[in-house]
Amino acid sequence: MVFNVPFRAVIFDMDGVLFDSEWYYYHELAVFSDAFDLGVTEEERRHMVGNSSQNFFATIQAWWQRAGHGQIDAERVRKVYYDWAATRSMDYRELLNPGVPQALDALEAHGVRCALASSSPLESINQALDECGLRRSFETIVSGEQFRESKPNPEIYLHTLGALGLDAQECCCVEDSLYGIEAGCRAGLTVIAKREDRFGFSQAEADVIIDQIPDVLNIGERLER
């Protein structure tokens, strides 16, 4: 493959892009729902794909009350969820998408800067990057919990651009979910979508759709078609 990346930086989402974790969370949410008798539907689980942690926990609060379990505050709902999640086995090394380390190394070797802008909590981001030895690949790491609103609000991408000291025209982002694609578009970025057809959401607003992360290395050719 001929290297062709016409950008000074690539900004990556994490869940669903670097890791096949959205599919994992989608199934785990069904297990959580059953454990606490929340009655969460398949459609409701699909709607959570790509959502921010703030919206995720606010939605669990609403499900909790809908199920007749009474009122639960934000701090308590987080504790309930994280205590339950601690009993579940999750290994980011098993969820790492094929070719991710090699693609990041190739971008670095060609002088293309890499950043990470994820709606996930910083603790989860750090765990994923440390387990897979990817932290060194990212010049800037930004979490959606740093903002009042995460994706689809473009603020996380505008902040990342500021941290990089670059204009939107000089960068692209790699996303998968409807929320992330919308955020990238609203920030003025060229949006690359990693193909995802398991959840039923549209990726039509992306500038180009790729099948695997190493396809980023020749994205210039794809954009010229």
Coordinates of N, CA and C in Angstrom, one line a residue:
M1 N 0.8 -1.2 0.0 CA 0.0 0.0 0.0 C 0.9 1.3 0.0
V2 N 0.6 2.2 -0.9 CA 1.3 3.5 -0.9 C 0.7 4.4 0.1
F3 N 1.6 5.0 1.0 CA 1.2 5.9 2.0 C 0.6 7.2 1.4
N4 N -0.6 7.5 1.7 CA -1.2 8.7 1.2 C -2.2 9.3 2.2
V5 N -1.7 10.1 3.1 CA -2.5 10.8 4.1 C -2.3 12.3 4.0
P6 N -3.2 13.0 3.4 CA -3.0 14.4 3.1 C -3.5 15.3 4.3
F7 N -3.1 14.9 5.5 CA -3.4 15.7 6.7 C -2.2 15.7 7.6
R8 N -2.2 16.8 8.4 CA -1.1 16.9 9.4 C -1.4 16.1 10.6
A9 N -2.6 15.8 10.9 CA -3.0 15.0 12.1 C -4.2 14.2 11.8
V10 N -4.3 13.1 12.5 CA -5.5 12.2 12.5 C -6.0 12.1 13.9
I11 N -7.3 12.4 14.1 CA -7.9 12.3 15.4 C -8.8 11.1 15.5
F12 N -8.5 10.2 16.4 CA -9.2 8.9 16.5 C -10.2 9.0 17.6
D13 N -11.4 8.4 17.3 CA -12.3 8.0 18.4 C -11.7 6.7 19.0
M14 N -12.2 6.2 20.1 CA -11.7 5.0 20.7 C -12.6 3.8 20.5
D15 N -13.8 3.9 21.2 CA -14.7 2.7 21.2 C -15.3 2.6 19.8
G16 N -15.2 1.4 19.2 CA -15.7 1.1 17.9 C -14.7 1.4 16.8
V17 N -13.7 2.1 17.1 CA -12.7 2.5 16.1 C -11.3 1.8 16.4
L18 N -10.7 2.1 17.5 CA -9.5 1.4 17.9 C -9.8 0.0 18.5
F19 N -10.9 0.0 19.2 CA -11.4 -1.3 19.8 C -12.8 -1.6 19.4
D20 N -13.1 -2.9 19.3 CA -14.4 -3.4 19.0 C -15.2 -3.4 20.3
S21 N -15.2 -2.4 21.1 CA -15.8 -2.3 22.4 C -17.3 -1.9 22.4
E22 N -17.7 -1.3 21.3 CA -19.2 -0.9 21.3 C -20.0 -2.2 21.3
W23 N -19.6 -3.2 20.5 CA -20.3 -4.5 20.4 C -20.3 -5.2 21.8
Y24 N -19.1 -5.1 22.4 CA -19.0 -5.7 23.8 C -20.0 -5.0 24.8
Y25 N -20.0 -3.6 24.8 CA -20.8 -2.9 25.7 C -22.3 -3.1 25.4
Y26 N -22.6 -3.3 24.1 CA -24.0 -3.5 23.6 C -24.5 -4.8 24.3
H27 N -23.7 -5.8 24.3 CA -24.1 -7.1 24.9 C -24.1 -7.1 26.4
E28 N -23.1 -6.4 26.9 CA -23.0 -6.3 28.4 C -24.2 -5.5 29.0
L29 N -24.7 -4.5 28.2 CA -25.9 -3.8 28.7 C -27.1 -4.7 28.9
A30 N -27.2 -5.7 28.0 CA -28.3 -6.6 28.2 C -28.2 -7.4 29.4
V31 N -26.9 -7.8 29.7 CA -26.6 -8.6 31.0 C -26.9 -7.7 32.2
F32 N -26.5 -6.4 32.1 CA -26.8 -5.5 33.2 C -28.3 -5.3 33.4
S33 N -29.0 -5.1 32.3 CA -30.5 -5.0 32.4 C -31.1 -6.2 33.1
D34 N -30.7 -7.4 32.7 CA -31.3 -8.6 33.3 C -30.9 -8.7 34.8
A35 N -29.7 -8.3 35.1 CA -29.2 -8.4 36.5 C -30.1 -7.5 37.5
F36 N -30.5 -6.4 36.9 CA -31.3 -5.4 37.8 C -32.7 -5.3 37.3
D37 N -33.2 -6.2 36.5 CA -34.6 -6.2 36.0 C -35.0 -4.9 35.5
L38 N -34.3 -4.3 34.6 CA -34.5 -3.0 34.0 C -35.4 -3.0 32.8
G39 N -35.5 -4.2 32.1 CA -36.4 -4.3 31.0 C -35.9 -3.4 29.8
V40 N -34.6 -3.3 29.6 CA -34.1 -2.5 28.5 C -34.2 -3.3 27.2
T41 N -34.8 -2.6 26.2 CA -35.0 -3.2 24.9 C -33.8 -3.2 24.0
E42 N -33.8 -4.0 22.9 CA -32.7 -4.0 22.0 C -32.6 -2.7 21.3
E43 N -33.7 -2.0 21.0 CA -33.6 -0.7 20.4 C -33.0 0.3 21.3
E44 N -33.3 0.2 22.6 CA -32.7 1.2 23.6 C -31.2 0.9 23.7
R45 N -30.8 -0.3 23.6 CA -29.4 -0.6 23.7 C -28.7 -0.1 22.4
R46 N -29.3 -0.2 21.3 CA -28.7 0.3 20.0 C -28.5 1.9 20.1
H47 N -29.5 2.5 20.7 CA -29.5 4.0 20.8 C -28.3 4.4 21.7
M48 N -27.8 3.6 22.6 CA -26.7 4.0 23.5 C -25.3 3.9 22.8
V49 N -25.3 3.3 21.6 CA -24.0 3.1 21.0 C -23.4 4.5 20.6
G50 N -22.2 4.8 21.1 CA -21.5 6.0 20.8 C -21.9 7.1 21.7
N51 N -22.7 6.9 22.7 CA -23.2 7.9 23.6 C -22.1 8.2 24.6
S52 N -22.2 9.4 25.2 CA -21.3 9.8 26.2 C -21.6 9.2 27.6
S53 N -20.6 9.1 28.5 CA -20.8 8.5 29.8 C -21.9 9.3 30.6
Q54 N -21.9 10.6 30.4 CA -22.9 11.4 31.0 C -24.3 11.0 30.6
N55 N -24.5 10.9 29.3 CA -25.9 10.5 28.8 C -26.2 9.0 29.2
F56 N -25.1 8.2 29.2 CA -25.3 6.8 29.5 C -25.9 6.6 31.0
F57 N -25.3 7.3 31.9 CA -25.7 7.2 33.3 C -27.0 7.9 33.6
A58 N -27.3 9.0 32.8 CA -28.6 9.6 33.0 C -29.7 8.7 32.4
T59 N -29.4 8.0 31.4 CA -30.4 7.0 30.8 C -30.6 5.9 31.8
I60 N -29.5 5.4 32.4 CA -29.7 4.3 33.4 C -30.6 4.8 34.6
Q61 N -30.4 6.0 35.0 CA -31.3 6.6 36.0 C -32.7 6.5 35.6
A62 N -33.0 6.9 34.4 CA -34.4 6.9 33.9 C -34.9 5.4 33.8
W63 N -34.1 4.5 33.4 CA -34.5 3.1 33.3 C -34.8 2.5 34.7
W64 N -33.9 2.9 35.6 CA -34.1 2.4 37.0 C -35.4 2.8 37.6
Q65 N -35.8 4.1 37.4 CA -37.0 4.6 37.9 C -38.2 4.0 37.1
R66 N -38.1 3.8 35.8 CA -39.1 3.2 35.0 C -39.4 1.8 35.5
A67 N -38.4 1.1 35.9 CA -38.6 -0.3 36.4 C -39.2 -0.4 37.8
G68 N -39.5 0.8 38.4 CA -40.1 0.8 39.7 C -39.2 0.6 40.9
H69 N -37.9 0.9 40.6 CA -36.9 0.7 41.7 C -36.7 2.0 42.6
G70 N -37.5 3.0 42.3 CA -37.4 4.2 43.1 C -36.4 5.2 42.5
Q71 N -36.2 6.3 43.2 CA -35.2 7.3 42.8 C -33.8 6.9 43.1
I72 N -32.9 7.3 42.2 CA -31.5 7.0 42.4 C -30.7 8.2 41.9
D73 N -29.8 8.7 42.7 CA -29.1 9.9 42.2 C -27.9 9.5 41.4
A74 N -27.2 10.5 40.8 CA -26.2 10.3 39.8 C -25.0 9.5 40.4
E75 N -24.6 9.9 41.6 CA -23.5 9.2 42.2 C -23.8 7.7 42.5
R76 N -25.0 7.5 43.0 CA -25.4 6.1 43.3 C -25.5 5.2 42.1
V77 N -26.0 5.8 41.0 CA -26.2 5.0 39.7 C -24.8 4.6 39.2
R78 N -23.8 5.5 39.3 CA -22.5 5.2 38.8 C -21.9 4.1 39.7
K79 N -22.1 4.1 41.0 CA -21.6 3.1 41.9 C -22.2 1.8 41.6
V80 N -23.5 1.7 41.4 CA -24.2 0.5 41.1 C -23.6 -0.1 39.8
Y81 N -23.4 0.7 38.8 CA -22.9 0.2 37.5 C -21.5 -0.3 37.6
Y82 N -20.6 0.6 38.2 CA -19.2 0.2 38.3 C -18.9 -1.0 39.2
D83 N -19.7 -1.1 40.3 CA -19.6 -2.3 41.2 C -19.9 -3.5 40.4
W84 N -21.0 -3.4 39.6 CA -21.4 -4.6 38.8 C -20.3 -4.9 37.7
A85 N -19.9 -3.8 37.0 CA -18.9 -4.0 35.9 C -17.6 -4.6 36.5
A86 N -17.3 -4.3 37.7 CA -16.0 -4.9 38.3 C -16.1 -6.4 38.4
T87 N -17.3 -7.0 38.4 CA -17.4 -8.4 38.4 C -17.4 -9.1 37.1
R88 N -17.3 -8.2 36.0 CA -17.3 -8.7 34.6 C -15.8 -8.7 34.1
S89 N -15.5 -9.6 33.2 CA -14.2 -9.7 32.7 C -14.1 -9.0 31.4
M90 N -13.2 -8.0 31.3 CA -13.0 -7.3 30.1 C -11.5 -7.1 29.8
D91 N -11.0 -7.5 28.6 CA -9.6 -7.4 28.3 C -9.5 -6.6 27.0
Y92 N -9.1 -5.3 27.1 CA -9.0 -4.5 25.9 C -8.0 -5.1 24.8
R93 N -7.1 -5.9 25.2 CA -6.2 -6.6 24.2 C -7.0 -7.5 23.3
E94 N -8.0 -8.1 23.8 CA -8.9 -9.0 23.0 C -9.8 -8.2 22.1
L95 N -10.1 -6.9 22.5 CA -11.0 -6.1 21.7 C -10.3 -5.2 20.7
L96 N -9.0 -5.1 20.7 CA -8.2 -4.3 19.8 C -8.4 -4.7 18.4
N97 N -8.8 -3.7 17.6 CA -9.1 -4.0 16.2 C -7.8 -4.3 15.4
P98 N -7.9 -5.2 14.4 CA -6.7 -5.6 13.6 C -6.0 -4.4 13.0
G99 N -4.7 -4.4 13.1 CA -3.9 -3.4 12.4 C -3.7 -2.1 13.1
V100 N -4.3 -1.9 14.2 CA -4.3 -0.6 14.9 C -2.9 -0.2 15.3
P101 N -2.1 -1.0 16.0 CA -0.7 -0.6 16.4 C 0.1 -0.3 15.1
Q102 N 0.0 -1.1 14.1 CA 0.8 -0.9 12.9 C 0.4 0.4 12.2
A103 N -0.8 0.7 12.1 CA -1.3 1.9 11.5 C -0.8 3.1 12.2
L104 N -0.9 3.1 13.6 CA -0.4 4.2 14.4 C 1.1 4.4 14.2
D105 N 1.8 3.3 14.1 CA 3.3 3.4 13.9 C 3.6 4.0 12.6
A106 N 2.9 3.6 11.5 CA 3.1 4.1 10.2 C 2.8 5.6 10.1
L107 N 1.8 6.1 10.7 CA 1.4 7.5 10.7 C 2.6 8.3 11.4
E108 N 3.1 7.8 12.5 CA 4.2 8.4 13.2 C 5.4 8.5 12.4
A109 N 5.7 7.4 11.7 CA 6.9 7.3 10.9 C 6.9 8.3 9.7
H110 N 5.7 8.6 9.3 CA 5.5 9.6 8.2 C 5.3 11.0 8.7
G111 N 5.4 11.2 9.9 CA 5.3 12.6 10.5 C 3.8 13.1 10.6
V112 N 2.9 12.1 10.6 CA 1.5 12.5 10.8 C 1.1 12.4 12.3
R113 N 0.7 13.5 12.9 CA 0.4 13.5 14.4 C -0.9 12.8 14.6
C114 N -1.0 12.1 15.8 CA -2.2 11.4 16.2 C -2.7 11.9 17.5
A115 N -4.0 12.0 17.6 CA -4.7 12.4 18.8 C -5.9 11.5 19.1
L116 N -6.4 11.5 20.3 CA -7.5 10.6 20.6 C -8.6 11.5 21.3
A117 N -9.8 11.5 20.8 CA -10.9 12.2 21.3 C -12.1 11.3 21.5
S118 N -12.3 10.8 22.7 CA -13.3 9.8 23.0 C -14.3 10.3 24.0
S119 N -15.6 9.9 23.8 CA -16.6 10.2 24.8 C -16.5 9.5 26.1
S120 N -15.6 8.4 26.1 CA -15.5 7.6 27.3 C -14.8 8.4 28.4
P121 N -15.0 7.9 29.7 CA -14.3 8.5 30.8 C -12.8 8.3 30.7
L122 N -12.1 9.3 31.2 CA -10.6 9.2 31.1 C -10.0 7.9 31.7
E123 N -10.6 7.5 32.8 CA -10.2 6.2 33.4 C -10.2 5.1 32.4
S124 N -11.3 5.0 31.7 CA -11.5 3.9 30.7 C -10.5 4.0 29.6
I125 N -10.3 5.3 29.1 CA -9.3 5.5 28.0 C -7.9 5.1 28.5
N126 N -7.5 5.5 29.7 CA -6.2 5.2 30.2 C -6.0 3.7 30.3
Q127 N -7.1 3.0 30.8 CA -7.0 1.5 31.0 C -6.8 0.9 29.6
A128 N -7.5 1.3 28.6 CA -7.4 0.7 27.3 C -6.0 0.9 26.6
L129 N -5.6 2.2 26.7 CA -4.3 2.5 26.1 C -3.1 1.8 26.8
D130 N -3.2 1.7 28.2 CA -2.1 1.1 28.9 C -2.1 -0.4 28.7
E131 N -3.3 -1.0 28.7 CA -3.3 -2.5 28.5 C -2.7 -2.9 27.1
C132 N -2.8 -2.0 26.1 CA -2.4 -2.3 24.8 C -1.1 -1.6 24.4
G133 N -0.5 -0.8 25.3 CA 0.7 -0.1 25.0 C 0.6 0.9 23.9
L134 N -0.5 1.6 23.8 CA -0.8 2.6 22.8 C -0.6 4.0 23.2
R135 N -0.4 4.3 24.5 CA -0.4 5.6 25.0 C 0.6 6.5 24.2
R136 N 1.8 6.0 24.0 CA 2.8 6.7 23.3 C 2.5 7.2 21.9
S137 N 1.5 6.6 21.3 CA 1.1 6.9 20.0 C 0.3 8.2 19.8
F138 N -0.2 8.7 21.0 CA -1.1 9.9 20.9 C -0.5 11.1 21.6
E139 N -0.4 12.1 20.8 CA 0.2 13.4 21.3 C -0.8 14.0 22.3
T140 N -2.1 13.9 22.0 CA -3.1 14.6 22.8 C -4.2 13.5 23.0
I141 N -4.7 13.5 24.3 CA -5.8 12.5 24.6 C -6.9 13.4 25.3
V142 N -8.1 13.3 24.8 CA -9.2 14.1 25.3 C -10.4 13.2 25.6
S143 N -11.0 13.4 26.8 CA -12.2 12.7 27.2 C -13.4 13.5 27.1
G144 N -14.5 12.9 26.8 CA -15.8 13.7 26.7 C -16.2 14.1 28.1
E145 N -15.7 13.5 29.2 CA -16.1 13.9 30.5 C -15.5 15.3 30.9
Q146 N -14.7 15.8 30.0 CA -14.1 17.1 30.3 C -15.1 18.3 29.9
F147 N -16.2 17.9 29.2 CA -17.1 18.9 28.7 C -18.5 18.7 29.2
R148 N -19.2 19.8 29.2 CA -20.6 19.7 29.7 C -21.4 18.8 28.7
E149 N -21.1 18.9 27.4 CA -21.8 18.0 26.5 C -20.7 17.4 25.6
S150 N -20.8 16.1 25.4 CA -19.9 15.4 24.5 C -20.5 15.2 23.2
K151 N -20.0 14.3 22.4 CA -20.5 14.1 21.0 C -22.0 13.8 21.1
P152 N -22.8 14.4 20.2 CA -22.5 15.0 18.9 C -22.1 16.5 19.0
N153 N -22.1 17.0 20.2 CA -21.6 18.4 20.3 C -20.1 18.4 19.8
P154 N -19.7 19.3 18.9 CA -18.4 19.3 18.4 C -17.3 19.8 19.3
E155 N -17.6 20.2 20.5 CA -16.7 20.9 21.4 C -15.4 20.0 21.6
I156 N -15.6 18.7 21.8 CA -14.5 17.8 22.0 C -13.5 17.9 20.9
Y157 N -14.0 18.0 19.6 CA -13.1 18.1 18.5 C -12.5 19.5 18.4
L158 N -13.2 20.5 18.6 CA -12.7 21.9 18.6 C -11.6 22.0 19.6
H159 N -11.8 21.5 20.8 CA -10.8 21.5 21.9 C -9.5 20.8 21.4
T160 N -9.7 19.6 20.8 CA -8.5 18.8 20.3 C -7.8 19.5 19.3
L161 N -8.5 20.2 18.4 CA -7.8 21.0 17.3 C -7.0 22.1 18.0
G162 N -7.5 22.7 19.0 CA -6.8 23.8 19.7 C -5.6 23.2 20.4
A163 N -5.7 22.1 21.0 CA -4.5 21.4 21.6 C -3.4 21.1 20.6
L164 N -3.8 20.7 19.4 CA -2.9 20.4 18.4 C -2.3 21.7 17.7
G165 N -3.0 22.8 17.8 CA -2.6 24.0 17.2 C -2.9 24.0 15.7
L166 N -3.9 23.2 15.2 CA -4.2 23.0 13.8 C -5.6 23.4 13.5
D167 N -5.8 23.8 12.2 CA -7.2 24.1 11.7 C -7.8 22.8 11.3
A168 N -9.2 22.8 11.3 CA -9.9 21.6 10.9 C -9.5 21.1 9.5
Q169 N -9.2 22.0 8.6 CA -8.9 21.6 7.2 C -7.6 20.8 7.2
E170 N -6.8 20.9 8.2 CA -5.5 20.2 8.3 C -5.6 18.8 8.9
C171 N -6.8 18.4 9.3 CA -7.0 17.2 10.1 C -8.1 16.4 9.6
C172 N -8.2 15.1 9.9 CA -9.3 14.3 9.7 C -9.6 13.6 11.0
C173 N -10.8 13.0 11.2 CA -11.1 12.2 12.3 C -11.6 10.9 11.9
V174 N -11.5 9.9 12.7 CA -11.9 8.5 12.4 C -13.0 8.1 13.4
E175 N -14.2 7.9 12.9 CA -15.3 7.7 13.8 C -16.1 6.4 13.4
D176 N -17.1 6.0 14.1 CA -17.9 4.9 13.7 C -19.4 5.2 14.0
S177 N -19.7 5.9 15.1 CA -21.1 6.1 15.4 C -21.8 7.3 14.8
L178 N -23.1 7.4 14.8 CA -23.8 8.5 14.3 C -23.4 9.8 15.1
Y179 N -23.3 9.7 16.4 CA -23.0 10.8 17.3 C -21.6 11.4 16.9
G180 N -20.6 10.4 16.8 CA -19.3 10.9 16.5 C -19.1 11.5 15.1
I181 N -19.8 10.9 14.1 CA -19.7 11.4 12.8 C -20.3 12.8 12.7
E182 N -21.4 13.0 13.4 CA -22.0 14.3 13.5 C -21.1 15.4 14.1
A183 N -20.5 15.0 15.2 CA -19.5 15.9 15.9 C -18.4 16.3 15.0
G184 N -17.8 15.3 14.3 CA -16.7 15.6 13.4 C -17.2 16.6 12.2
C185 N -18.3 16.3 11.7 CA -18.9 17.2 10.6 C -19.1 18.6 11.1
R186 N -19.6 18.7 12.3 CA -19.9 20.0 12.9 C -18.7 20.8 13.2
A187 N -17.6 20.1 13.5 CA -16.3 20.7 13.8 C -15.5 21.1 12.5
G188 N -16.1 20.7 11.3 CA -15.4 21.0 10.1 C -14.4 20.1 9.6
L189 N -14.3 18.9 10.3 CA -13.3 17.9 9.9 C -13.7 17.1 8.7
T190 N -12.7 16.6 8.0 CA -12.9 15.5 7.1 C -13.2 14.2 8.0
V191 N -14.3 13.6 7.7 CA -14.7 12.5 8.6 C -14.6 11.1 7.9
I192 N -13.8 10.3 8.5 CA -13.6 8.9 8.0 C -14.4 8.0 8.9
A193 N -15.3 7.2 8.4 CA -16.0 6.3 9.2 C -15.5 4.8 9.1
K194 N -15.2 4.2 10.2 CA -14.9 2.8 10.1 C -16.3 2.0 10.0
R195 N -16.4 1.2 9.0 CA -17.7 0.6 8.7 C -18.3 -0.1 9.9
E196 N -19.5 0.1 10.2 CA -20.2 -0.5 11.3 C -21.7 -0.7 10.8
D197 N -22.1 -2.0 10.6 CA -23.4 -2.3 10.1 C -24.2 -3.2 11.1
R198 N -23.7 -3.3 12.3 CA -24.4 -4.2 13.3 C -25.5 -3.5 14.1
F199 N -25.5 -2.1 14.1 CA -26.4 -1.4 15.0 C -27.5 -0.7 14.2
G200 N -27.4 -0.6 12.9 CA -28.5 0.0 12.2 C -28.5 1.5 12.0
F201 N -27.4 2.2 12.5 CA -27.3 3.6 12.3 C -26.6 4.0 11.0
S202 N -26.9 5.2 10.5 CA -26.4 5.6 9.2 C -25.0 6.2 9.4
Q203 N -24.1 5.9 8.4 CA -22.8 6.6 8.3 C -22.7 7.4 7.1
A204 N -23.8 7.8 6.5 CA -23.9 8.5 5.2 C -23.2 9.9 5.3
E205 N -23.2 10.5 6.4 CA -22.6 11.8 6.5 C -21.1 11.9 6.5
A206 N -20.5 10.7 6.7 CA -19.0 10.6 6.6 C -18.5 10.9 5.2
D207 N -17.3 11.4 5.1 CA -16.7 11.7 3.8 C -16.3 10.4 3.1
V208 N -15.9 9.4 3.8 CA -15.5 8.2 3.3 C -15.7 7.1 4.3
I209 N -16.0 5.9 3.9 CA -16.1 4.7 4.8 C -15.0 3.7 4.5
I210 N -14.3 3.3 5.6 CA -13.3 2.3 5.4 C -13.7 1.0 6.2
D211 N -13.0 -0.1 5.8 CA -13.3 -1.4 6.4 C -12.4 -1.7 7.6
Q212 N -11.2 -1.2 7.6 CA -10.3 -1.4 8.7 C -9.4 -0.2 8.9
I213 N -8.8 -0.1 10.1 CA -8.0 1.1 10.4 C -6.8 1.3 9.5
P214 N -6.1 0.2 9.1 CA -5.0 0.4 8.2 C -5.4 1.1 6.9
D215 N -6.6 1.1 6.5 CA -7.1 1.8 5.3 C -6.9 3.3 5.4
V216 N -6.7 3.8 6.6 CA -6.4 5.3 6.8 C -5.1 5.6 6.1
L217 N -4.2 4.7 6.0 CA -2.9 5.0 5.5 C -2.9 5.4 4.0
N218 N -4.0 5.1 3.3 CA -4.1 5.4 1.9 C -5.4 6.2 1.7
I219 N -5.8 7.0 2.7 CA -7.1 7.7 2.6 C -7.1 8.8 1.6
G220 N -6.0 9.3 1.3 CA -5.9 10.4 0.2 C -6.5 9.9 -1.1
E221 N -6.1 8.7 -1.5 CA -6.6 8.1 -2.7 C -8.1 7.9 -2.7
R222 N -8.6 7.4 -1.5 CA -10.1 7.2 -1.4 C -10.8 8.5 -1.5
L223 N -10.3 9.6 -0.9 CA -11.0 10.9 -0.9 C -11.0 11.5 -2.3
E224 N -10.0 11.1 -3.2 CA -9.9 11.7 -4.5 C -10.9 11.0 -5.5
R225 N -11.5 9.9 -5.1 CA -12.4 9.2 -6.0 C -13.7 9.9 -6.2

